[in-house]
mmCIF file of C-alpha atoms and ligand atoms in Angstrom:
data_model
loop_
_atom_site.group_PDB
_atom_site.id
_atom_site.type_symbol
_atom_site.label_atom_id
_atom_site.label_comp_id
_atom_site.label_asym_id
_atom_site.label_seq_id
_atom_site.Cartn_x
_atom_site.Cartn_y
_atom_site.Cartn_z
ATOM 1 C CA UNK A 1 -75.088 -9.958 60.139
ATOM 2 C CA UNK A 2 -71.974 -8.084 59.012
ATOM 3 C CA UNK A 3 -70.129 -6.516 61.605
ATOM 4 C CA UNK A 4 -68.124 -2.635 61.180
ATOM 5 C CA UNK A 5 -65.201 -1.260 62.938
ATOM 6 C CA UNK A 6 -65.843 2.796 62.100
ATOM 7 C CA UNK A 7 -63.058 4.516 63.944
ATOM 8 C CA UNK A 8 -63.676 8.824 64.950
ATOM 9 C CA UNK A 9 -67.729 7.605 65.401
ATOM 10 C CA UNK A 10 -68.643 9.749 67.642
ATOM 11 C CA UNK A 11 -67.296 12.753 64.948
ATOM 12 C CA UNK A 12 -68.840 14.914 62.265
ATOM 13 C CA UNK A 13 -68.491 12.333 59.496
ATOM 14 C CA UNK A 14 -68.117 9.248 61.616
ATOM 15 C CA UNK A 15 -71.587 9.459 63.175
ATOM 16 C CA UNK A 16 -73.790 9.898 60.112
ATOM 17 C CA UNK A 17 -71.623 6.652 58.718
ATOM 18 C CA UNK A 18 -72.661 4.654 62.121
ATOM 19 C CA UNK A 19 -76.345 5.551 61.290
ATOM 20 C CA UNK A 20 -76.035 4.955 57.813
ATOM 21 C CA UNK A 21 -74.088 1.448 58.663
ATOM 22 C CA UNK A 22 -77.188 0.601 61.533
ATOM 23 C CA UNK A 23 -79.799 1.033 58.590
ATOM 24 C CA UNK A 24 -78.615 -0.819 56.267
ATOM 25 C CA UNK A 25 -78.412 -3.569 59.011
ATOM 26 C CA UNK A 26 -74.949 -3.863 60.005
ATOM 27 C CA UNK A 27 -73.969 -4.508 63.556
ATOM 28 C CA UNK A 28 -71.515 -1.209 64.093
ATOM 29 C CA UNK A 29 -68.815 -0.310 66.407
ATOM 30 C CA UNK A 30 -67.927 2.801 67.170
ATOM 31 C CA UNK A 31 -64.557 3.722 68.386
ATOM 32 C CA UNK A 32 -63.265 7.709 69.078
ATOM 33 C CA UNK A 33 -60.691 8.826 71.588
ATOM 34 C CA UNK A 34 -63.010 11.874 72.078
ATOM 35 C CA UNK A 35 -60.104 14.219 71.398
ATOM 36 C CA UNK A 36 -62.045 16.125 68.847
ATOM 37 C CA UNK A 37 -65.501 13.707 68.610
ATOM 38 C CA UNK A 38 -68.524 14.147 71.022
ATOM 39 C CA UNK A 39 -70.770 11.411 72.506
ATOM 40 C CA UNK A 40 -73.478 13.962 71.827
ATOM 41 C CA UNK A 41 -73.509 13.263 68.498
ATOM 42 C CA UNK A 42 -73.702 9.363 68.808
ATOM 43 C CA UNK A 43 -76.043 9.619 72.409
ATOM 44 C CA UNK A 44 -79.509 8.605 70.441
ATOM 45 C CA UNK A 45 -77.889 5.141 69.196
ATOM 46 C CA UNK A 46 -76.358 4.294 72.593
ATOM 47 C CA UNK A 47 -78.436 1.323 73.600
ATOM 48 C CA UNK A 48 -79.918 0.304 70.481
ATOM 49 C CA UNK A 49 -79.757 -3.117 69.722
ATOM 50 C CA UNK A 50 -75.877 -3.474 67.311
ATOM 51 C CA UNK A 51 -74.245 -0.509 68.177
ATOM 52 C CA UNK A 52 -71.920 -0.278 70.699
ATOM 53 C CA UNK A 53 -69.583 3.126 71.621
ATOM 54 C CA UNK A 54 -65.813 2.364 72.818
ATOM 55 C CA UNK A 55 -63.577 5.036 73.689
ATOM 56 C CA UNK A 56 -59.923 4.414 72.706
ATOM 57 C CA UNK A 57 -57.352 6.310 70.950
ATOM 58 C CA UNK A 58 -57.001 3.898 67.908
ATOM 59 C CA UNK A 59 -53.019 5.237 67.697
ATOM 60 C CA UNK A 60 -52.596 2.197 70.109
ATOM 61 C CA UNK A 61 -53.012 -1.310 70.016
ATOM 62 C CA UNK A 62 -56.594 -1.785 68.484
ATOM 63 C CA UNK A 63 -58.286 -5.120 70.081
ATOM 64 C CA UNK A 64 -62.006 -5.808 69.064
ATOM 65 C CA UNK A 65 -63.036 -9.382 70.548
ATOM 66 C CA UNK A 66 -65.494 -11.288 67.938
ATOM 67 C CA UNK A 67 -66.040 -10.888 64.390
ATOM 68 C CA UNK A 68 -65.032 -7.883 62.088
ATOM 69 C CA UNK A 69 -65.879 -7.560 58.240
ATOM 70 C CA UNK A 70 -65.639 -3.999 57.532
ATOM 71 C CA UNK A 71 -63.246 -1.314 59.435
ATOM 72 C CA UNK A 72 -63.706 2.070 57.498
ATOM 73 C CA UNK A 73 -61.223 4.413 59.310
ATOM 74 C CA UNK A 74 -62.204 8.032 59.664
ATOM 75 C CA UNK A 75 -60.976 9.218 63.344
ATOM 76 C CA UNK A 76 -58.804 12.529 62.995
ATOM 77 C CA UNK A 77 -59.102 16.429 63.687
ATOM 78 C CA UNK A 78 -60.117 17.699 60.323
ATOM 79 C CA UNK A 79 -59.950 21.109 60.320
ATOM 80 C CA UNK A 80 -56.708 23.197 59.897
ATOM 81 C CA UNK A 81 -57.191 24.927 63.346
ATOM 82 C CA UNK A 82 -57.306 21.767 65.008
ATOM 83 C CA UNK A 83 -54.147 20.549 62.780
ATOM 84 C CA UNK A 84 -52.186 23.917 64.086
ATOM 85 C CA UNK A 85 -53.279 22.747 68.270
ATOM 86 C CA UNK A 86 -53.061 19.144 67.639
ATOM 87 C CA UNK A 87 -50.391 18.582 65.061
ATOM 88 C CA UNK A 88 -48.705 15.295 66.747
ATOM 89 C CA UNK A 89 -51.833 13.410 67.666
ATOM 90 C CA UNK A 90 -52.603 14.746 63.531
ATOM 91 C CA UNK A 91 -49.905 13.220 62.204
ATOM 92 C CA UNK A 92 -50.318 10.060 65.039
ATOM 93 C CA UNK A 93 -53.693 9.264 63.948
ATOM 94 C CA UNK A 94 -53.344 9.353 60.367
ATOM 95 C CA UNK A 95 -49.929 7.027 60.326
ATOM 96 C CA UNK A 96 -49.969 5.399 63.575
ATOM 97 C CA UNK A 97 -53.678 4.710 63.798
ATOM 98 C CA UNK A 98 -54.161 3.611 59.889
ATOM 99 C CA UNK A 99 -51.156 0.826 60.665
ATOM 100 C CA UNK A 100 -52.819 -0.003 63.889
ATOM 101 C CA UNK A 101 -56.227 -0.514 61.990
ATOM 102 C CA UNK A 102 -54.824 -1.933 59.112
ATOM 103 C CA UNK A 103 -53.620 -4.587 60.953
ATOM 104 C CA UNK A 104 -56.470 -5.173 62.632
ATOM 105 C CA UNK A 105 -58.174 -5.419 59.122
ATOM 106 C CA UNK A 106 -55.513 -8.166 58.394
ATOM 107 C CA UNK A 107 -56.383 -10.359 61.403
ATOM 108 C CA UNK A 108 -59.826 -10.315 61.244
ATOM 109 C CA UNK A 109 -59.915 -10.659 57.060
ATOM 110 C CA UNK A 110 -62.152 -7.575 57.382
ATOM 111 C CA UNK A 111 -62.536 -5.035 54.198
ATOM 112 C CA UNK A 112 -60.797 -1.569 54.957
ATOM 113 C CA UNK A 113 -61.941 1.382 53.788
ATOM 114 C CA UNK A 114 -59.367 4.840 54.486
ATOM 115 C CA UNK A 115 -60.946 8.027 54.807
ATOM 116 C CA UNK A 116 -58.223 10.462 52.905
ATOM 117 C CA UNK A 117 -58.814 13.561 51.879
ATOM 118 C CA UNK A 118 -58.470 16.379 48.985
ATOM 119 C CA UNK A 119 -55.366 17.826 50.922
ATOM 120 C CA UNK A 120 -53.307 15.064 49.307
ATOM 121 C CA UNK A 121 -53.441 16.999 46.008
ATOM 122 C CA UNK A 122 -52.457 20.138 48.488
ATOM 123 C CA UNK A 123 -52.256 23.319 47.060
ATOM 124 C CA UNK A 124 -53.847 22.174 43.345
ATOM 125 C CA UNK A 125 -51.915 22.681 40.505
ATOM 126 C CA UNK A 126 -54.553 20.597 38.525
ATOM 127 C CA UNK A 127 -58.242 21.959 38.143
ATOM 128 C CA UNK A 128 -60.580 19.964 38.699
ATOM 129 C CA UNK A 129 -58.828 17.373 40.336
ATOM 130 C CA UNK A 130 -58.474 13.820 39.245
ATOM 131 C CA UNK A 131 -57.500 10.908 41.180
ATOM 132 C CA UNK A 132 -54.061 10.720 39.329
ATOM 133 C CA UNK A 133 -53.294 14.177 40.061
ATOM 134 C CA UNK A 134 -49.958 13.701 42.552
ATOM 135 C CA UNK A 135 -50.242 16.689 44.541
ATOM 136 C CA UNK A 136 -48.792 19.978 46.010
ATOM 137 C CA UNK A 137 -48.484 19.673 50.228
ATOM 138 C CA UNK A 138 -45.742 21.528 50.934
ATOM 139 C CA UNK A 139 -44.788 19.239 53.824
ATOM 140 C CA UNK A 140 -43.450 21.375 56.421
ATOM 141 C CA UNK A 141 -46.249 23.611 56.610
ATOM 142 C CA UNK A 142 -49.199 24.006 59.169
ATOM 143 C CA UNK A 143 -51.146 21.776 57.163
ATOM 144 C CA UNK A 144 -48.571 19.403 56.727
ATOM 145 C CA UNK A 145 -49.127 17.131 59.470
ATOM 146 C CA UNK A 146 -52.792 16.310 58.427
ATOM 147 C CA UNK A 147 -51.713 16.147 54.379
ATOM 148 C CA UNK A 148 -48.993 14.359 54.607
ATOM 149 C CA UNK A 149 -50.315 11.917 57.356
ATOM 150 C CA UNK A 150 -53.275 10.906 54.970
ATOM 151 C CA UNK A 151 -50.394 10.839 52.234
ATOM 152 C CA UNK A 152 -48.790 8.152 54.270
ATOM 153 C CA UNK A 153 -52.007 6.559 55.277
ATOM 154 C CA UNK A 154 -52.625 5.909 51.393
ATOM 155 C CA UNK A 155 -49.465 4.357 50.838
ATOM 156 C CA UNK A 156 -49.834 2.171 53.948
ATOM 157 C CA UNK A 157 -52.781 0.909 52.791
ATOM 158 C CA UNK A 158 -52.134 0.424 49.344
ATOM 159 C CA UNK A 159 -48.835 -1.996 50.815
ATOM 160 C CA UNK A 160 -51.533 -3.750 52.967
ATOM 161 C CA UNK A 161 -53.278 -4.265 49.835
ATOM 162 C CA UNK A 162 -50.294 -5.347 47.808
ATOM 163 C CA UNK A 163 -48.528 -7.300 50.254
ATOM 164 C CA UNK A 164 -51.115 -8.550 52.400
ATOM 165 C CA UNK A 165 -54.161 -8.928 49.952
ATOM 166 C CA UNK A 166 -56.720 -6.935 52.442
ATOM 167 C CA UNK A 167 -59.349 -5.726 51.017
ATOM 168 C CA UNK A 168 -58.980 -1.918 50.849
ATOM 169 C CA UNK A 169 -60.374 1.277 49.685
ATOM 170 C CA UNK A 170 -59.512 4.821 49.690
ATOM 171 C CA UNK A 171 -61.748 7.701 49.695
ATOM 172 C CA UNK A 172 -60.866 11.311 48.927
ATOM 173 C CA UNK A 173 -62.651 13.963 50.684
ATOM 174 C CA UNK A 174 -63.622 17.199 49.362
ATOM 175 C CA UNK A 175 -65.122 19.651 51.741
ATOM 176 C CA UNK A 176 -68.334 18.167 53.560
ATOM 177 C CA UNK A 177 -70.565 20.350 55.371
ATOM 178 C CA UNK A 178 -74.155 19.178 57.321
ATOM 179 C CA UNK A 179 -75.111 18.900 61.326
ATOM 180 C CA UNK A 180 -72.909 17.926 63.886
ATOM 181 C CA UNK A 181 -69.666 20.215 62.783
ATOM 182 C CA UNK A 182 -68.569 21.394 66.013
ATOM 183 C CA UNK A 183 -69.764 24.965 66.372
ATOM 184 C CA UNK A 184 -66.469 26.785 66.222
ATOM 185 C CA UNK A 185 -64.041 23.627 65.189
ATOM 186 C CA UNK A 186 -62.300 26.700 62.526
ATOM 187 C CA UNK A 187 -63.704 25.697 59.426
ATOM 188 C CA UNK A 188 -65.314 28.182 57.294
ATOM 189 C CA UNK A 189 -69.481 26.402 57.744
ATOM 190 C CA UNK A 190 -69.589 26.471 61.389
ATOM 191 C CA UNK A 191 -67.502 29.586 61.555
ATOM 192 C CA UNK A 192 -69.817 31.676 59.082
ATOM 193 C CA UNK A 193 -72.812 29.867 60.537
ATOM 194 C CA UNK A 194 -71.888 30.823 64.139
ATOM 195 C CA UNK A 195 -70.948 33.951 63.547
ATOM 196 C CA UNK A 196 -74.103 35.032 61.187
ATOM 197 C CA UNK A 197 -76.395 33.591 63.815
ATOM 198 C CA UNK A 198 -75.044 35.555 66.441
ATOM 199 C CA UNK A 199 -74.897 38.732 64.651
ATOM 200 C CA UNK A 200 -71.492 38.853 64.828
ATOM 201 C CA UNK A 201 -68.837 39.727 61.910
ATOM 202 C CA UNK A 202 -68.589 37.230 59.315
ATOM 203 C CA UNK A 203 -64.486 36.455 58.964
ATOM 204 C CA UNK A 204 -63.827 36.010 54.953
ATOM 205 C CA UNK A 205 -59.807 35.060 55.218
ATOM 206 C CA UNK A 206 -57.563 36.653 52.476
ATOM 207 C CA UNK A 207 -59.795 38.353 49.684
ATOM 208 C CA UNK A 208 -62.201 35.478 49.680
ATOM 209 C CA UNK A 209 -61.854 34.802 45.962
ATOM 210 C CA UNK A 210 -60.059 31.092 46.955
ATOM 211 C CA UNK A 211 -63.100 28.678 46.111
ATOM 212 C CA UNK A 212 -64.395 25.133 47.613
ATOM 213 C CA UNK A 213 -66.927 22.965 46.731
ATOM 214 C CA UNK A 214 -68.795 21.935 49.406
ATOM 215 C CA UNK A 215 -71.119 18.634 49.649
ATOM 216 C CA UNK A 216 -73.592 17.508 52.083
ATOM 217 C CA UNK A 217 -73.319 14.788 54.300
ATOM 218 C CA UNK A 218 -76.145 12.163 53.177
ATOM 219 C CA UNK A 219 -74.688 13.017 49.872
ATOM 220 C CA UNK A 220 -71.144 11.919 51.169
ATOM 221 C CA UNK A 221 -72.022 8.967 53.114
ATOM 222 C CA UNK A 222 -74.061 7.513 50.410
ATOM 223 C CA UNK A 223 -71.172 7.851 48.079
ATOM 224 C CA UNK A 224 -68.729 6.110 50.570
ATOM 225 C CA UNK A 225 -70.933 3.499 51.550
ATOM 226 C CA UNK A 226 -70.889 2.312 47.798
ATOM 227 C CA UNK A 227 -67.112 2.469 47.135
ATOM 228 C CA UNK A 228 -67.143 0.076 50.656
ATOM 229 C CA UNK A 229 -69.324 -2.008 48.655
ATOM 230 C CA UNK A 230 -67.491 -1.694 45.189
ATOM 231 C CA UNK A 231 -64.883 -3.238 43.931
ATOM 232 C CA UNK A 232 -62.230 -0.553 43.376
ATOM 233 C CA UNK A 233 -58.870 -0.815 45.497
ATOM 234 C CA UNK A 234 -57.555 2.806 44.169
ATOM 235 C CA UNK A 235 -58.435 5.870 45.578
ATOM 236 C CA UNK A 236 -61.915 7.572 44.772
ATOM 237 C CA UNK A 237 -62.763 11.662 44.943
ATOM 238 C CA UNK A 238 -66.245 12.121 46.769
ATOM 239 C CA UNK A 239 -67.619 15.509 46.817
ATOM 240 C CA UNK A 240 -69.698 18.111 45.098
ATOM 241 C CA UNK A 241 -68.667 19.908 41.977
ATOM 242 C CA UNK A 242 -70.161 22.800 42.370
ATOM 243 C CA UNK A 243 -67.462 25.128 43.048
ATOM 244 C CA UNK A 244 -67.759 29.123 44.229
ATOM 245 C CA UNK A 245 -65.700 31.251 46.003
ATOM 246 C CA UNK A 246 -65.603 31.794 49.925
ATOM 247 C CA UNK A 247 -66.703 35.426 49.844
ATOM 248 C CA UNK A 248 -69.638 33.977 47.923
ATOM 249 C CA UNK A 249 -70.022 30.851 50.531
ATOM 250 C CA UNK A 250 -70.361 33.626 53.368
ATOM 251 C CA UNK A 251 -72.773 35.473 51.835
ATOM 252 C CA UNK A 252 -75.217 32.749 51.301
ATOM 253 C CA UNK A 253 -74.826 32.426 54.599
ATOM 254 C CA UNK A 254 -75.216 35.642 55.845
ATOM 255 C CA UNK A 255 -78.485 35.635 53.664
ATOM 256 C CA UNK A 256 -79.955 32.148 54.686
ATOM 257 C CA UNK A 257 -79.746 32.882 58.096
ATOM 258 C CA UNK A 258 -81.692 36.101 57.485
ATOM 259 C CA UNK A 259 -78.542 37.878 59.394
ATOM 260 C CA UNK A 260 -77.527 41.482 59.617
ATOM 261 C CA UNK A 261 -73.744 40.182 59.920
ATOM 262 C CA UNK A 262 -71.019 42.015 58.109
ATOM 263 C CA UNK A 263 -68.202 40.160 55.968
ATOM 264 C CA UNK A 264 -65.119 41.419 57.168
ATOM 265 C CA UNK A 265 -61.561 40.436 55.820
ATOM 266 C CA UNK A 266 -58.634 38.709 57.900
ATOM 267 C CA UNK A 267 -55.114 37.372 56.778
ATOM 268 C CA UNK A 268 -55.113 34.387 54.580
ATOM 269 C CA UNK A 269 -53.859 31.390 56.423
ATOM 270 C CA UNK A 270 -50.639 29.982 55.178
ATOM 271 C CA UNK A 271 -50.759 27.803 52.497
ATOM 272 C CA UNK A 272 -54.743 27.483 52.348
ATOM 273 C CA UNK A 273 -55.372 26.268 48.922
ATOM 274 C CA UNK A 274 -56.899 28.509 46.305
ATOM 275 C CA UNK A 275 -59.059 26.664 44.280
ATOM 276 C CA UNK A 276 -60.721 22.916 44.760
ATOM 277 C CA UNK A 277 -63.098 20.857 43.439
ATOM 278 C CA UNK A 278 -63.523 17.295 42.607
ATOM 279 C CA UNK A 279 -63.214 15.673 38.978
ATOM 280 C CA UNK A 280 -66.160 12.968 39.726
ATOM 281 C CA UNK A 281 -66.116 11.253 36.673
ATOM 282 C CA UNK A 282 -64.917 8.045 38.478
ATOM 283 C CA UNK A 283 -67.538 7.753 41.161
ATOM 284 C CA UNK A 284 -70.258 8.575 38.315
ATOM 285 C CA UNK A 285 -68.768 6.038 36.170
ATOM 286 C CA UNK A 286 -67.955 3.437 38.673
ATOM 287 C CA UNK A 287 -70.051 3.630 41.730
ATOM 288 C CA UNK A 288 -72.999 5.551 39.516
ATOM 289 C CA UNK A 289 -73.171 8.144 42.402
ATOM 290 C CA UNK A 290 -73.469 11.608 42.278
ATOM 291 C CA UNK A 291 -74.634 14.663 44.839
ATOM 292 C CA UNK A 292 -78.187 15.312 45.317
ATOM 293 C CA UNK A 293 -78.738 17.551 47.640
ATOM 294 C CA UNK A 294 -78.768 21.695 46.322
ATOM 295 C CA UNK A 295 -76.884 24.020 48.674
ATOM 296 C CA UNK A 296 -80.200 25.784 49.446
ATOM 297 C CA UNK A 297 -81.357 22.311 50.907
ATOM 298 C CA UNK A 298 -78.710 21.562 52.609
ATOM 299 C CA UNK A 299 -77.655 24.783 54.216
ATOM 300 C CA UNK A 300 -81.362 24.834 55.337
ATOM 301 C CA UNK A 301 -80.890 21.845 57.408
ATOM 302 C CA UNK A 302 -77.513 22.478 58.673
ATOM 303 C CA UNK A 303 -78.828 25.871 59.945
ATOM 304 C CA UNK A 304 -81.728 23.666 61.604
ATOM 305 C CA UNK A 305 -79.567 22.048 63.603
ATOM 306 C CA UNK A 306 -76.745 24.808 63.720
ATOM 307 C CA UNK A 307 -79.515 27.622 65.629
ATOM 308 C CA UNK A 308 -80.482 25.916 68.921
ATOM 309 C CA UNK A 309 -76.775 25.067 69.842
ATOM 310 C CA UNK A 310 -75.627 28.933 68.823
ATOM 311 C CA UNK A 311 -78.124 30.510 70.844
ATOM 312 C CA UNK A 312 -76.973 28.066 73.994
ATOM 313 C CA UNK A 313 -73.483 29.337 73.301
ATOM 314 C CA UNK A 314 -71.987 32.122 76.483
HETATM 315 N N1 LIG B 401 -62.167 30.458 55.862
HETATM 316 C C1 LIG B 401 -62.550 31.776 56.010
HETATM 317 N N2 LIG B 401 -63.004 32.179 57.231
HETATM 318 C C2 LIG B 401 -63.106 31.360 58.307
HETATM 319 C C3 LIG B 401 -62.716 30.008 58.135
HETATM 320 C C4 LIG B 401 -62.254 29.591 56.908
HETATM 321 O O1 LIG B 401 -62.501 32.561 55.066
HETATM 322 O O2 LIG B 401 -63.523 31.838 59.381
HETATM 323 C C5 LIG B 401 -61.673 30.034 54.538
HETATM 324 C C6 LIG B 401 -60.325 29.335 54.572
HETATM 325 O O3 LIG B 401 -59.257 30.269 54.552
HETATM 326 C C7 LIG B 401 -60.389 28.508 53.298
HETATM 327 C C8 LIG B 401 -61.879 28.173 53.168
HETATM 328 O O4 LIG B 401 -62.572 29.106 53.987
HETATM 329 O O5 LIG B 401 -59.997 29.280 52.175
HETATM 330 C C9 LIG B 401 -62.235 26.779 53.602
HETATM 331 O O6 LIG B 401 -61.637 26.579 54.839
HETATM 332 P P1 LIG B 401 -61.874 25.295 55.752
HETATM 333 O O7 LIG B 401 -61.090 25.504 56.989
HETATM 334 O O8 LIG B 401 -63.330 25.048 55.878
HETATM 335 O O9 LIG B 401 -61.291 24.061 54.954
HETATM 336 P P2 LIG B 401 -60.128 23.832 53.894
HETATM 337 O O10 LIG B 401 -60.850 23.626 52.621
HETATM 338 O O11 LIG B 401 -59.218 25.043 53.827
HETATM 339 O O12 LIG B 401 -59.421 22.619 54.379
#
């Protein structure tokens, strides 16, 4: 039975991949410091039979007794209000904690897999964006630490792939959205979500015409799970292409949610990006992937899981 390392488990993204990982039979480990993770989120697999829930702070010495033969590395704070409180153990996780796991990898001849993210190309000077796109982070800015941390983390494990021959792979992460976001973690889902289903205003930064492209998580997990099992070392955009602009995002949400919210306006954050959205043409091509799952669908479930926890809020 293969064994997995996945690293921020007990997070947004990192507990979906430990269910995913359990079903398709692989004995998983899942490690989070609990800085911005939750056991809640990983409570209904404690105790069944291959999983197993450490909690460490992978920016240290990472030692896993036994076996390892996949380590897929996703723990960090991932939204830019959490990189503005937390901008050391940011820019700790994402360079400290990728050579710490990437060593591991190393020892145990395990296959690596680095969560990075759509930052890297920064502020986008290229639309859609491509994999070779290099990127515009300024990297002294508030969103610095978490850009330029997965900046490093790709070139660390691209020289663990060139010097050492491990087994790597690098995903890029557009905007994700689906259960488990933490309620008020900043980003603009739970924030619109949260403050629709509470009645409360609806906080569109800047003039909301900046656009994402937001993709649900089965959608995401299934694409990462088959560039683990692919054969491509360079990196790899996952994410949804269908692109719109915030104002528009909070108004599907106001609507969805059947809310009487208003959208109000509130100063643009500094250097938030203005447009993004993923050139997939490599994952179609290589892994034969593509997102499923229509907004509708997947706002519907989010907001399933999203209204129980709201209305248990003070
Ligand atoms: N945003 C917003 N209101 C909020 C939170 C976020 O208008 O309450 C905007 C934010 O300025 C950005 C977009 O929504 O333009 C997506 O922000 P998020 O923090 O989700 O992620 P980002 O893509 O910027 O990393």
């Amino acid at each position: 039975m293969a064994r997995a390392l996945v690293t921020g488990g007990a997070g947004f993204l990192g507990s979906h991949l430990c269910e995913a990982l359990l079903a398709r039979g692989y004995e998983v480990i899942a490690m989070d410091s609990l800085l911005t993770g939750d056991v809640r989120n990983i409570e209904h697999l404690i105790g069944r039979p291959g999983f197993q829930f450490v909690k460490y702070d992978v920016t240290n010495h990472v030692h896993v007794p036994g076996k390892l033969d996949a380590i897929l590395h996703f723990a960090s704070p991932a939204s830019p209000v959490d990189y503005l409180e937390l901008p050391i153990q940011t820019l700790k996780v994402g360079s400290l904690g990728t050579h710490k796991t990437l060593g591991l990898a190393k020892e145990k001849k395990a296959r690596y897999l680095l969560a990075s993210t759509s930052e890297v190309y920064g502020d986008p000077l290229v639309h859609p964006q491509t994999e070779d796109y290099w990127g515009n982070v300024n990297p002294i800015g508030p969103r610095g630490v978490y850009d330029e941390a997965k900046r490093f983390a790709e070139a660390m494990t691209m020289a663990y792939h060139r010097t050492h021959g491990v087994e790597t792979r690098i995903v890029r992460i557009f905007n994700t959205y689906g259960p488990r976001m933490r309620l008020r973690d900043g980003r603009a889902l739970p924030m619109f979500l949260t403050q629709a289903l509470r009645g409360e205003d609806v906080t569109v930064y800047g003039d909301g015409t900046q656009t994402r492209s937001f993709c649900y998580v089965s959608d995401l997990i299934e694409g990462i799970i088959r560039l683990l099992e692919s054969n491509e070392t360079l990196p790899v955009n996952i994410g949804n292409p269908t692109e719109m602009t915030i104002e528009e995002f909070a108004r599907e949400i106001v609507k969805r949610t059947g809310s009487r919210s208003k959208v109000v306006y509130r100063p643009l954050p500094k250097d938030d990006p203005k447009q993004r959205r993923p050139d997939i043409t490599k994952a179609r091509t290589l892994l034969g992937w593509e997102p499923k799952v229509a907004l509708g669908d997947g706002l519907e479930k989010t907001i399933e899981w999203f209204r129980p926890r709201v209305a248990e809020l003070a």
